Amino acid sequence: MSNQNRVRPGVPSGGEFAAHTFPEPTGVTLADPAARPVILAPGEDENFNELADGDIIETIDVHRSHVDDGSGYTVTAGKTLNIRGLFDGQDLAAEGGVDAYLERHGAQIEDYLRTRYDADLDNQDWDEVRVECSTSLPDVPLTEGAVVDAAWVGTKVTALHNESDPGTCGSEFLGRLLREQIAGSASVQNRLSARAEAMRMLPQDIEAHVRDRHLKRELSDAGALAIAGRLKDPSRPALSRFAVRGYADRDELTTELHLAWLQNSTSRPKSSTTSIALDMMRSWIRNGGDNN
């Protein structure tokens, strides 16, 4: 009679499902994903969206500069931002509502995000603005770990994410920062149309505009831009910005106009037309333009 307690060959004591002891593998190591090399030819781009978290960072792109450029790599972290939502609950009736507000101050919003976060915007729709924050890396061997570090630490996308959420503890709120920045600025109503008209104004047209409106009406936005264009100079950054972008800090504009007025007052011969134009520019800053 067979022994039913007999252990079959190859089966450990305790049965097929007993604990097994295996020898430690030797000579085998697992590659660190962060150490994987990133190979790009000069001028080539590649996305690494699988390295993004999908929330704070939605996309990661790497561009290698052309071989003669020598500037290395650009790592760009992208996300979608609801800029219209930053102004929820704000009373913008005097500005014609949020859409008119965004239309008028769009250039200033873009410039502010570019300055604060090193960001570029694609604002086809203010509800879903594509924002890309970038940083540079030297032209040395690159790894996926270095790309992730550059996206998270090297760019300012995390600060943008935190500051665009009013509930983030310890962070500024981007909506408030933009409102304060815009409130402290003087700006034209419609930058594109005003600048196009200003560029068509010859010196004699500007003088006629000033003469016809002096003591009667405010300058038009186009007239203010045209005068600023005549006055712009490297020593007058606010006037130069206003002439091109259609907005500038109100206090900085006032200071530069005052200095220009003093310079004109001490020049020989003194230009009365220039003095009047400068006075009308300061009035425009206080009261806005008459575009009717």
PDB file of N, CA and C in Angstrom, residues 8-9 12 21 39 87 94 108 110 124 131 139 148 161 176 194-195 238 243 256 262 265 281 290:
ATOM      1  N   ARG A   8       6.577  14.161  -2.881  1.00  0.00           N
ATOM      2  CA  ARG A   8       7.010  13.932  -4.256  1.00  0.00           C
ATOM      3  C   ARG A   8       8.330  14.626  -4.515  1.00  0.00           C
ATOM      4  N   PRO A   9       9.111  14.079  -5.393  1.00  0.00           N
ATOM      5  CA  PRO A   9      10.390  14.725  -5.727  1.00  0.00           C
ATOM      6  C   PRO A   9      10.149  16.140  -6.263  1.00  0.00           C
ATOM      7  N   PRO A  12       8.764  20.949  -1.981  1.00  0.00           N
ATOM      8  CA  PRO A  12       9.373  21.190  -0.666  1.00  0.00           C
ATOM      9  C   PRO A  12       8.520  20.634   0.455  1.00  0.00           C
ATOM     10  N   THR A  21      12.415  29.722  -0.574  1.00  0.00           N
ATOM     11  CA  THR A  21      13.583  30.586  -0.414  1.00  0.00           C
ATOM     12  C   THR A  21      14.368  30.560  -1.705  1.00  0.00           C
ATOM     13  N   ILE A  39      18.073  62.129 -25.967  1.00  0.00           N
ATOM     14  CA  ILE A  39      18.916  62.321 -27.146  1.00  0.00           C
ATOM     15  C   ILE A  39      18.157  63.165 -28.161  1.00  0.00           C
ATOM     16  N   PHE A  87     -11.293  86.615 -12.283  1.00  0.00           N
ATOM     17  CA  PHE A  87     -12.027  87.840 -11.974  1.00  0.00           C
ATOM     18  C   PHE A  87     -13.462  87.561 -11.534  1.00  0.00           C
ATOM     19  N   ALA A  94     -18.284  99.002 -14.571  1.00  0.00           N
ATOM     20  CA  ALA A  94     -17.771 100.271 -15.095  1.00  0.00           C
ATOM     21  C   ALA A  94     -16.836 100.061 -16.274  1.00  0.00           C
ATOM     22  N   GLN A 108      -1.640  93.859 -21.300  1.00  0.00           N
ATOM     23  CA  GLN A 108      -1.027  94.044 -19.987  1.00  0.00           C
ATOM     24  C   GLN A 108      -1.027  92.743 -19.194  1.00  0.00           C
ATOM     25  N   GLU A 110      -0.900  89.709 -20.472  1.00  0.00           N
ATOM     26  CA  GLU A 110       0.141  88.878 -21.073  1.00  0.00           C
ATOM     27  C   GLU A 110       1.521  89.310 -20.599  1.00  0.00           C
ATOM     28  N   GLN A 124      -6.448  82.361 -27.210  1.00  0.00           N
ATOM     29  CA  GLN A 124      -7.576  82.269 -28.126  1.00  0.00           C
ATOM     30  C   GLN A 124      -8.903  82.317 -27.371  1.00  0.00           C
ATOM     31  N   VAL A 131      -0.742  78.294 -21.267  1.00  0.00           N
ATOM     32  CA  VAL A 131       0.377  79.024 -20.667  1.00  0.00           C
ATOM     33  C   VAL A 131       1.595  78.107 -20.645  1.00  0.00           C
ATOM     34  N   ASP A 139      24.177  72.943 -22.719  1.00  0.00           N
ATOM     35  CA  ASP A 139      24.295  71.926 -23.763  1.00  0.00           C
ATOM     36  C   ASP A 139      25.254  70.831 -23.307  1.00  0.00           C
ATOM     37  N   VAL A 148      12.728  66.652 -15.698  1.00  0.00           N
ATOM     38  CA  VAL A 148      11.699  66.789 -14.660  1.00  0.00           C
ATOM     39  C   VAL A 148      12.081  67.876 -13.661  1.00  0.00           C
ATOM     40  N   HIS A 161       0.596  78.046 -10.765  1.00  0.00           N
ATOM     41  CA  HIS A 161      -0.511  77.183 -10.344  1.00  0.00           C
ATOM     42  C   HIS A 161      -1.025  77.596  -8.965  1.00  0.00           C
ATOM     43  N   ARG A 176      -5.999  89.174  -7.878  1.00  0.00           N
ATOM     44  CA  ARG A 176      -5.813  90.445  -7.160  1.00  0.00           C
ATOM     45  C   ARG A 176      -4.592  91.195  -7.682  1.00  0.00           C
ATOM     46  N   ALA A 194      -6.185 102.181 -32.014  1.00  0.00           N
ATOM     47  CA  ALA A 194      -5.545 103.442 -31.633  1.00  0.00           C
ATOM     48  C   ALA A 194      -4.114 103.503 -32.149  1.00  0.00           C
ATOM     49  N   ARG A 195      -3.399 102.392 -32.071  1.00  0.00           N
ATOM     50  CA  ARG A 195      -2.008 102.405 -32.538  1.00  0.00           C
ATOM     51  C   ARG A 195      -1.945 102.526 -34.055  1.00  0.00           C
ATOM     52  N   ALA A 238       8.696 104.260 -19.641  1.00  0.00           N
ATOM     53  CA  ALA A 238       7.232 104.208 -19.521  1.00  0.00           C
ATOM     54  C   ALA A 238       6.567 104.769 -20.768  1.00  0.00           C
ATOM     55  N   ALA A 243       3.764 103.888 -25.886  1.00  0.00           N
ATOM     56  CA  ALA A 243       3.665 104.121 -27.326  1.00  0.00           C
ATOM     57  C   ALA A 243       3.491 102.819 -28.097  1.00  0.00           C
ATOM     58  N   GLU A 256       7.782 110.932 -16.083  1.00  0.00           N
ATOM     59  CA  GLU A 256       8.530 111.148 -17.325  1.00  0.00           C
ATOM     60  C   GLU A 256       7.995 112.343 -18.099  1.00  0.00           C
ATOM     61  N   LEU A 262      10.011 119.888 -18.102  1.00  0.00           N
ATOM     62  CA  LEU A 262      11.114 120.698 -17.591  1.00  0.00           C
ATOM     63  C   LEU A 262      12.202 120.868 -18.645  1.00  0.00           C
ATOM     64  N   SER A 265      11.038 123.324 -21.120  1.00  0.00           N
ATOM     65  CA  SER A 265      10.966 124.679 -20.559  1.00  0.00           C
ATOM     66  C   SER A 265      12.320 125.368 -20.547  1.00  0.00           C
ATOM     67  N   MET A 281      -1.270 115.571 -22.331  1.00  0.00           N
ATOM     68  CA  MET A 281      -0.982 114.170 -22.025  1.00  0.00           C
ATOM     69  C   MET A 281      -1.229 113.873 -20.548  1.00  0.00           C
ATOM     70  N   ASP A 290     -10.782 111.108 -25.180  1.00  0.00           N
ATOM     71  CA  ASP A 290     -12.061 111.411 -25.831  1.00  0.00           C
ATOM     72  C   ASP A 290     -11.964 110.873 -27.251  1.00  0.00           C
TER      73      ASP A 290
END
